[in-house]
C-alpha cells in the first residue's frame, strides 16, 4: 500500500533470450501484461515509457520476481519444444473492446500447431466481415506468443503480416510444426 493506504500497481519486467531474439516480459500482480519482440535497448526504453504511461507506475527491472518466474519458465520450455500451451495468468488491461474479444478467442480457440484465417477468426467472434479489424487486433496484441497471433494467416494461404516481423512468424510456425524449418 502507498502512503495514503491505496493499493499501488506494481509492474516488473525482464528481458529473456529466446530463439527469436530477446523478449521483454512485463507483469503485474494480475499476470503477464506485455511481451515485446526484439527487445533492444531502444525498444526496451520505448516499451517501459509506454507501460509507465498506460499503467500509471514506473516499471521495475526484476528478473527474479515471483511475478515473472513462471512466465520465464514457460517461455523457456516453449522454445525448447517441451511446452505447447501457456498456462499463465494474463493482465488484459492494455487491450479492450473488439480487440480483446478477438484475442481472447484466439488464445482459447486456436491450439498449438494449427492456424486460422483472419476472416475465420472474425466469424468466430460474430463479425464475419471484420477480417481487416482482426488484422488490427493482431497488430495491437500486447501478449504475442502467449496469445498466438502468429497462428493467424491469410485465407489464400499467405502468411499474413506480423508485428514481430515475418521471419519471426515463420520461426514460430516452424517451431509448432506448421511450416518447415528455414534452411538458413
XYZ file of N, CA and C in Angstrom:
552
model
N 0.844 -1.185 0.000
C 0.000 0.000 0.000
C 0.882 1.238 0.000
N 0.388 2.280 -0.632
C 1.152 3.524 -0.642
C 0.864 4.328 0.617
N 1.402 5.529 0.694
C 1.286 6.325 1.922
C -0.152 6.742 2.237
N -1.049 6.688 1.238
C -2.457 7.027 1.509
C -3.325 5.792 1.704
N -2.683 4.624 1.859
C -3.433 3.400 2.105
C -4.049 2.793 0.859
N -3.632 3.224 -0.330
C -4.156 2.694 -1.578
C -3.236 1.590 -2.101
N -3.824 0.600 -2.755
C -3.002 -0.419 -3.388
C -2.346 0.180 -4.617
N -1.034 0.106 -4.652
C -0.296 0.665 -5.775
C -0.006 -0.435 -6.781
N -0.242 -0.156 -8.050
C 0.063 -1.086 -9.131
C 1.575 -1.251 -9.208
N 2.038 -2.483 -9.298
C 3.461 -2.752 -9.452
C 3.656 -3.442 -10.785
N 4.606 -2.945 -11.574
C 4.938 -3.544 -12.854
C 6.407 -3.936 -12.803
N 6.669 -5.225 -13.047
C 8.038 -5.721 -13.079
C 8.341 -6.216 -14.486
N 9.615 -6.182 -14.855
C 9.979 -6.608 -16.201
C 11.364 -7.233 -16.202
N 11.610 -7.967 -17.268
C 12.932 -8.506 -17.554
C 13.017 -8.776 -19.048
N 14.216 -9.002 -19.522
C 14.439 -9.402 -20.914
C 15.007 -10.816 -20.883
N 14.404 -11.698 -21.677
C 14.878 -13.076 -21.774
C 15.335 -13.357 -23.204
N 16.420 -14.110 -23.319
C 16.901 -14.517 -24.628
C 16.107 -15.715 -25.123
N 15.739 -15.694 -26.406
C 14.990 -16.806 -26.999
C 15.531 -17.082 -28.388
N 15.025 -18.134 -29.006
C 15.408 -18.483 -30.374
C 14.969 -17.447 -31.396
N 14.076 -16.552 -31.012
C 13.613 -15.496 -31.929
C 14.150 -14.133 -31.502
N 15.145 -14.134 -30.631
C 15.731 -12.885 -30.149
C 15.234 -12.543 -28.763
N 15.727 -11.432 -28.221
C 15.345 -11.055 -26.864
C 13.884 -10.608 -26.783
N 13.199 -11.120 -25.762
C 11.807 -10.737 -25.490
C 11.762 -10.002 -24.168
N 11.052 -8.886 -24.148
C 10.783 -8.201 -22.888
C 9.481 -8.764 -22.347
N 9.509 -9.218 -21.099
C 8.309 -9.695 -20.409
C 8.009 -8.729 -19.279
N 6.762 -8.295 -19.170
C 6.343 -7.417 -18.073
C 5.112 -8.026 -17.421
N 5.033 -7.879 -16.096
C 3.920 -8.459 -15.356
C 3.464 -7.515 -14.253
N 2.203 -7.675 -13.889
C 1.610 -7.008 -12.730
C 1.159 -8.109 -11.775
N 0.573 -7.722 -10.662
C 0.048 -8.736 -9.748
C -1.094 -9.521 -10.378
N -1.707 -8.993 -11.449
C -2.794 -9.693 -12.130
C -2.304 -10.706 -13.153
N -1.036 -10.589 -13.567
C -0.489 -11.546 -14.530
C 0.432 -10.882 -15.535
N 0.832 -11.681 -16.508
C 1.678 -11.178 -17.595
C 0.897 -10.107 -18.350
N 1.492 -8.935 -18.532
C 0.776 -7.817 -19.148
C 1.334 -7.454 -20.524
N 2.611 -7.797 -20.789
C 3.205 -7.394 -22.053
C 4.359 -8.312 -22.412
N 4.427 -8.662 -23.704
C 5.542 -9.390 -24.296
C 5.947 -8.571 -25.507
N 7.230 -8.242 -25.610
C 7.683 -7.368 -26.695
C 8.868 -8.024 -27.406
N 8.747 -8.140 -28.734
C 9.807 -8.708 -29.565
C 10.994 -7.753 -29.695
N 12.137 -8.336 -30.063
C 13.337 -7.563 -30.437
C 13.670 -6.512 -29.379
N 13.808 -6.946 -28.148
C 13.966 -6.044 -27.009
C 15.380 -5.474 -26.906
N 15.745 -4.689 -27.907
C 16.989 -3.934 -27.863
C 16.827 -2.822 -26.829
N 17.907 -2.116 -26.539
C 17.822 -1.024 -25.560
C 16.772 0.005 -25.971
N 16.752 0.375 -27.250
C 15.797 1.391 -27.713
C 14.357 0.890 -27.589
N 14.113 -0.349 -28.001
C 12.763 -0.927 -27.900
C 12.362 -1.029 -26.435
N 13.283 -1.485 -25.612
C 13.008 -1.613 -24.170
C 12.618 -0.265 -23.582
N 13.404 0.779 -23.858
C 13.124 2.095 -23.282
C 11.762 2.627 -23.726
N 11.448 2.463 -24.997
C 10.152 2.916 -25.515
C 9.010 2.134 -24.862
N 9.189 0.840 -24.706
C 8.170 -0.003 -24.084
C 7.944 0.391 -22.628
N 9.028 0.597 -21.897
C 8.897 0.951 -20.482
C 8.225 2.304 -20.305
N 8.532 3.262 -21.178
C 7.855 4.563 -21.130
C 6.356 4.401 -21.390
N 6.015 3.577 -22.388
C 4.610 3.354 -22.735
C 3.879 2.659 -21.584
N 4.520 1.653 -20.985
C 3.896 0.963 -19.852
C 3.685 1.910 -18.672
N 4.660 2.758 -18.392
C 4.531 3.712 -17.284
C 3.331 4.631 -17.514
N 3.188 5.100 -18.746
C 2.071 5.982 -19.079
C 0.736 5.244 -18.989
N 0.667 4.071 -19.582
C -0.596 3.324 -19.625
C -1.019 2.760 -18.272
N -0.041 2.327 -17.459
C -0.370 1.662 -16.198
C -0.195 2.550 -14.976
N 0.337 3.759 -15.169
C 0.410 4.726 -14.081
C 1.488 4.471 -13.044
N 2.481 3.677 -13.394
C 3.584 3.430 -12.472
C 4.836 3.083 -13.256
N 5.964 3.390 -12.702
C 7.244 3.129 -13.358
C 7.578 1.638 -13.260
N 7.750 0.947 -14.388
C 8.133 -0.463 -14.337
C 9.521 -0.627 -13.700
N 9.671 -1.722 -12.948
C 10.910 -2.006 -12.233
C 11.535 -3.272 -12.817
N 12.815 -3.193 -13.169
C 13.505 -4.391 -13.645
C 13.662 -5.357 -12.477
N 13.141 -6.563 -12.650
C 13.135 -7.531 -11.554
C 13.154 -8.952 -12.109
N 14.282 -9.380 -12.688
C 14.337 -10.701 -13.313
C 14.056 -11.861 -12.363
N 14.233 -11.648 -11.064
C 13.986 -12.707 -10.092
C 12.616 -12.598 -9.419
N 11.766 -11.702 -9.913
C 10.453 -11.502 -9.304
C 9.581 -12.746 -9.437
N 8.896 -13.113 -8.364
C 7.927 -14.210 -8.453
C 6.831 -13.940 -9.491
N 6.553 -12.665 -9.772
C 5.541 -12.326 -10.777
C 5.974 -12.741 -12.185
N 7.288 -12.889 -12.411
C 7.815 -13.247 -13.728
C 8.318 -14.688 -13.815
N 8.573 -15.316 -12.680
C 9.250 -16.613 -12.659
C 8.549 -17.672 -13.509
N 7.243 -17.805 -13.365
C 6.526 -18.839 -14.112
C 6.496 -18.518 -15.606
N 6.340 -17.255 -15.956
C 6.353 -16.873 -17.376
C 7.707 -17.212 -17.996
N 8.800 -16.891 -17.310
C 10.131 -17.200 -17.825
C 10.272 -18.707 -18.012
N 9.856 -19.476 -17.026
C 9.961 -20.933 -17.108
C 9.164 -21.480 -18.296
N 7.947 -20.964 -18.490
C 7.117 -21.462 -19.584
C 7.654 -21.035 -20.951
N 8.197 -19.835 -21.075
C 8.805 -19.424 -22.342
C 10.001 -20.314 -22.669
N 10.838 -20.601 -21.681
C 11.994 -21.474 -21.910
C 11.542 -22.853 -22.381
N 10.512 -23.402 -21.752
C 10.000 -24.716 -22.128
C 9.376 -24.685 -23.529
N 8.665 -23.620 -23.855
C 8.061 -23.489 -25.187
C 9.145 -23.497 -26.264
N 10.171 -22.685 -26.092
C 11.215 -22.606 -27.111
C 12.090 -23.856 -27.144
N 12.107 -24.636 -26.078
C 12.828 -25.908 -26.063
C 11.994 -27.028 -26.692
N 10.736 -26.723 -27.037
C 9.854 -27.728 -27.614
C 9.183 -28.613 -26.577
N 9.263 -28.232 -25.305
C 8.703 -29.032 -24.215
C 7.347 -28.543 -23.736
N 6.837 -27.457 -24.290
C 5.555 -26.900 -23.861
C 4.787 -26.456 -25.103
N 3.507 -26.815 -25.136
C 2.642 -26.420 -26.242
C 1.672 -25.326 -25.862
N 1.296 -25.270 -24.599
C 0.314 -24.293 -24.137
C 0.883 -23.496 -22.981
N 0.602 -22.214 -22.993
C 0.968 -21.367 -21.862
C -0.175 -21.409 -20.859
N 0.162 -21.584 -19.612
C -0.825 -21.590 -18.536
C -0.426 -20.512 -17.552
N -0.710 -19.286 -17.937
C -0.314 -18.124 -17.157
C -1.517 -17.242 -16.878
N -1.492 -16.568 -15.753
C -2.465 -15.501 -15.528
C -2.081 -14.353 -16.443
N -3.080 -13.776 -17.094
C -2.835 -12.669 -18.013
C -3.550 -11.419 -17.517
N -2.863 -10.304 -17.612
C -3.435 -8.998 -17.306
C -3.813 -8.376 -18.650
N -5.108 -8.284 -18.920
C -5.622 -7.800 -20.207
C -5.802 -6.284 -20.229
N -5.271 -5.565 -19.274
C -5.575 -4.144 -19.131
C -5.042 -3.264 -20.264
N -4.141 -3.757 -21.092
C -3.628 -2.939 -22.201
C -4.472 -3.046 -23.458
N -5.547 -3.806 -23.407
C -6.375 -4.006 -24.601
C -7.845 -4.097 -24.190
N -8.735 -3.623 -25.048
C -10.155 -3.636 -24.695
C -11.011 -3.824 -25.935
N -12.302 -3.878 -25.737
C -13.284 -3.901 -26.816
C -13.144 -5.084 -27.754
N -13.360 -4.809 -29.039
C -13.304 -5.839 -30.077
C -11.946 -6.531 -30.084
N -10.870 -5.756 -29.940
C -9.530 -6.348 -29.971
C -9.362 -7.378 -28.862
N -9.835 -7.061 -27.667
C -9.734 -8.019 -26.556
C -10.572 -9.250 -26.849
N -11.770 -9.058 -27.376
C -12.648 -10.186 -27.699
C -11.964 -11.128 -28.698
N -11.364 -10.565 -29.730
C -10.682 -11.371 -30.750
C -9.482 -12.099 -30.142
N -8.698 -11.397 -29.344
C -7.507 -12.016 -28.768
C -7.855 -13.108 -27.764
N -8.916 -12.921 -27.018
C -9.348 -13.989 -26.089
C -9.790 -15.231 -26.868
N -10.506 -15.032 -27.962
C -10.915 -16.163 -28.802
C -9.689 -16.850 -29.391
N -8.740 -16.086 -29.846
C -7.510 -16.648 -30.389
C -6.785 -17.479 -29.323
N -6.666 -16.929 -28.124
C -5.944 -17.614 -27.047
C -6.606 -18.934 -26.666
N -7.916 -18.978 -26.678
C -8.613 -20.186 -26.236
C -8.969 -21.134 -27.369
N -9.041 -20.625 -28.601
C -9.614 -21.430 -29.671
C -8.707 -21.839 -30.807
N -7.420 -21.457 -30.769
C -6.510 -21.832 -31.858
C -5.285 -22.505 -31.230
N -5.316 -23.829 -31.168
C -4.264 -24.549 -30.448
C -2.922 -24.590 -31.181
N -1.920 -24.936 -30.432
C -0.560 -25.159 -30.920
C -0.594 -26.027 -32.174
N 0.197 -25.657 -33.162
C 0.304 -26.464 -34.366
C -0.808 -26.273 -35.364
N -1.667 -25.270 -35.144
C -2.750 -25.005 -36.088
C -2.753 -23.522 -36.443
N -3.476 -23.188 -37.490
C -3.620 -21.798 -37.900
C -5.088 -21.512 -38.170
N -5.403 -20.223 -38.239
C -6.759 -19.774 -38.537
C -6.639 -18.564 -39.461
N -7.607 -18.394 -40.348
C -7.628 -17.228 -41.220
C -8.200 -16.019 -40.497
N -7.821 -14.830 -40.962
C -8.339 -13.596 -40.370
C -9.865 -13.585 -40.428
N -10.431 -13.940 -41.581
C -11.881 -13.959 -41.734
C -12.552 -15.004 -40.868
N -11.925 -16.172 -40.756
C -12.473 -17.223 -39.896
C -12.520 -16.763 -38.441
N -11.457 -16.110 -38.003
C -11.426 -15.619 -36.631
C -12.486 -14.535 -36.420
N -12.675 -13.695 -37.427
C -13.732 -12.675 -37.345
C -15.099 -13.345 -37.183
N -15.338 -14.408 -37.936
C -16.595 -15.140 -37.828
C -16.800 -15.750 -36.452
N -15.731 -16.219 -35.851
C -15.822 -16.832 -34.519
C -16.289 -15.851 -33.450
N -16.028 -14.554 -33.667
C -16.477 -13.555 -32.694
C -17.737 -12.833 -33.171
N -18.409 -13.427 -34.166
C -19.689 -12.902 -34.610
C -19.604 -11.712 -35.543
N -18.439 -11.469 -36.142
C -18.260 -10.347 -37.066
C -17.619 -10.848 -38.364
N -18.321 -11.669 -39.143
C -17.710 -12.344 -40.290
C -17.106 -11.432 -41.357
N -17.474 -10.171 -41.374
C -16.918 -9.247 -42.377
C -15.794 -8.386 -41.810
N -15.297 -8.731 -40.646
C -14.321 -7.887 -39.954
C -12.893 -8.434 -40.020
N -12.539 -9.067 -41.150
C -11.190 -9.635 -41.267
C -10.113 -8.564 -41.102
N -10.319 -7.395 -41.675
C -9.324 -6.322 -41.527
C -9.210 -5.876 -40.077
N -10.336 -5.798 -39.387
C -10.314 -5.418 -37.977
C -9.589 -6.475 -37.144
N -9.699 -7.732 -37.539
C -8.946 -8.793 -36.858
C -7.454 -8.555 -37.063
N -7.072 -8.144 -38.271
C -5.666 -7.811 -38.525
C -5.174 -6.697 -37.613
N -6.016 -5.696 -37.393
C -5.669 -4.605 -36.472
C -5.514 -5.153 -35.050
N -6.420 -6.037 -34.645
C -6.330 -6.640 -33.313
C -5.026 -7.416 -33.156
N -4.622 -8.130 -34.205
C -3.363 -8.880 -34.135
C -2.193 -7.919 -33.951
N -2.228 -6.799 -34.673
C -1.159 -5.810 -34.575
C -1.098 -5.106 -33.238
N -2.198 -5.125 -32.492
C -2.220 -4.455 -31.188
C -2.088 -5.437 -30.025
N -1.807 -6.698 -30.319
C -1.708 -7.740 -29.297
C -0.561 -7.429 -28.340
N -0.848 -7.167 -27.061
C 0.212 -6.880 -26.116
C 0.893 -8.144 -25.576
N 0.373 -9.318 -25.949
C 0.871 -10.578 -25.392
C 1.207 -11.608 -26.474
N 1.991 -11.209 -27.496
C 2.291 -12.167 -28.558
C 3.015 -13.398 -28.016
N 2.937 -14.453 -28.750
C 3.414 -15.799 -28.447
C 2.432 -16.458 -27.472
N 2.175 -15.849 -26.308
C 1.213 -16.412 -25.348
C -0.191 -16.355 -25.941
N -0.571 -15.211 -26.467
C -1.798 -15.063 -27.248
C -1.306 -15.121 -28.695
N -1.450 -16.288 -29.336
C -0.666 -16.658 -30.518
C -1.085 -16.010 -31.842
N -0.857 -14.713 -31.964
C -1.216 -14.022 -33.208
C -0.405 -14.543 -34.400
N 0.704 -15.228 -34.137
C 1.474 -15.830 -35.232
C 0.695 -16.946 -35.919
N -0.368 -17.437 -35.303
C -1.172 -18.513 -35.877
C -2.281 -18.004 -36.797
N -2.361 -16.705 -37.016
C -3.395 -16.130 -37.881
C -2.768 -15.847 -39.244
N -3.373 -16.420 -40.286
C -2.819 -16.352 -41.641
C -3.899 -15.905 -42.625
N -3.467 -15.623 -43.837
C -4.409 -15.207 -44.880
C -5.179 -16.409 -45.410
N -6.405 -16.178 -45.843
C -7.259 -17.268 -46.316
C -6.747 -17.891 -47.611
N -5.944 -17.142 -48.372
C -5.423 -17.686 -49.629
C -4.127 -18.473 -49.437
N -3.759 -18.704 -48.181
C -2.547 -19.471 -47.898
C -1.331 -18.618 -47.614
N -1.451 -17.308 -47.767
C -0.326 -16.429 -47.446
C -0.100 -16.370 -45.942
N 1.104 -16.006 -45.572
C 1.459 -15.993 -44.150
C 0.849 -14.795 -43.415
N 0.539 -13.727 -44.132
C -0.017 -12.534 -43.488
C 1.082 -11.701 -42.852
N 0.691 -10.659 -42.162
C 1.649 -9.775 -41.514
C 1.972 -10.246 -40.109
N 2.906 -9.520 -39.464
C 3.268 -9.868 -38.101
C 4.095 -8.756 -37.499
N 3.682 -8.296 -36.318
C 4.378 -7.203 -35.645
C 5.818 -7.521 -35.297
N 6.133 -8.778 -35.089
C 7.499 -9.178 -34.765
C 8.348 -9.427 -35.993
N 7.770 -9.225 -37.181
C 8.484 -9.472 -38.436
C 8.137 -10.841 -38.996
N 8.147 -10.943 -40.309
C 7.751 -12.197 -40.953
C 8.707 -13.336 -40.642
N 9.998 -13.056 -40.501
C 10.945 -14.124 -40.164
C 10.627 -14.704 -38.782
N 10.266 -13.851 -37.846
C 9.880 -14.319 -36.514
C 8.625 -15.174 -36.602
N 7.643 -14.743 -37.396
C 6.414 -15.520 -37.563
C 6.732 -16.883 -38.158
N 7.593 -16.912 -39.177
C 7.971 -18.190 -39.787
C 8.644 -19.111 -38.762
N 9.528 -18.564 -37.937
C 10.222 -19.382 -36.931
C 9.237 -19.950 -35.912
N 8.272 -19.147 -35.476
C 7.281 -19.633 -34.518
C 6.410 -20.726 -35.134
N 5.987 -20.525 -36.377
C 5.174 -21.542 -37.046
C 5.982 -22.807 -37.315
N 7.279 -22.669 -37.606
C 8.140 -23.845 -37.785
C 8.311 -24.586 -36.462
N 8.502 -23.852 -35.372
C 8.622 -24.472 -34.054
C 7.393 -25.324 -33.745
N 6.229 -24.831 -34.162
C 4.970 -25.537 -33.891
C 4.634 -26.581 -34.963
N 5.507 -26.763 -35.958
C 5.299 -27.786 -36.970
C 4.362 -27.404 -38.086
N 3.990 -26.130 -38.173
C 3.068 -25.690 -39.232
C 3.825 -25.438 -40.530
N 5.045 -24.948 -40.430
C 5.920 -24.695 -41.579
C 7.196 -25.517 -41.416
N 7.885 -25.810 -42.513
C 9.190 -26.456 -42.370
C 10.199 -25.476 -41.779
N 11.209 -26.006 -41.106
C 12.282 -25.164 -40.562
C 12.950 -24.434 -41.721
N 13.294 -23.153 -41.534
C 14.042 -22.441 -42.573
C 15.374 -23.157 -42.828
N 15.804 -23.152 -44.077
C 17.064 -23.814 -44.428
C 18.276 -23.066 -43.936
N 18.153 -21.752 -43.816
C 19.282 -20.947 -43.326
C 18.790 -19.681 -42.701
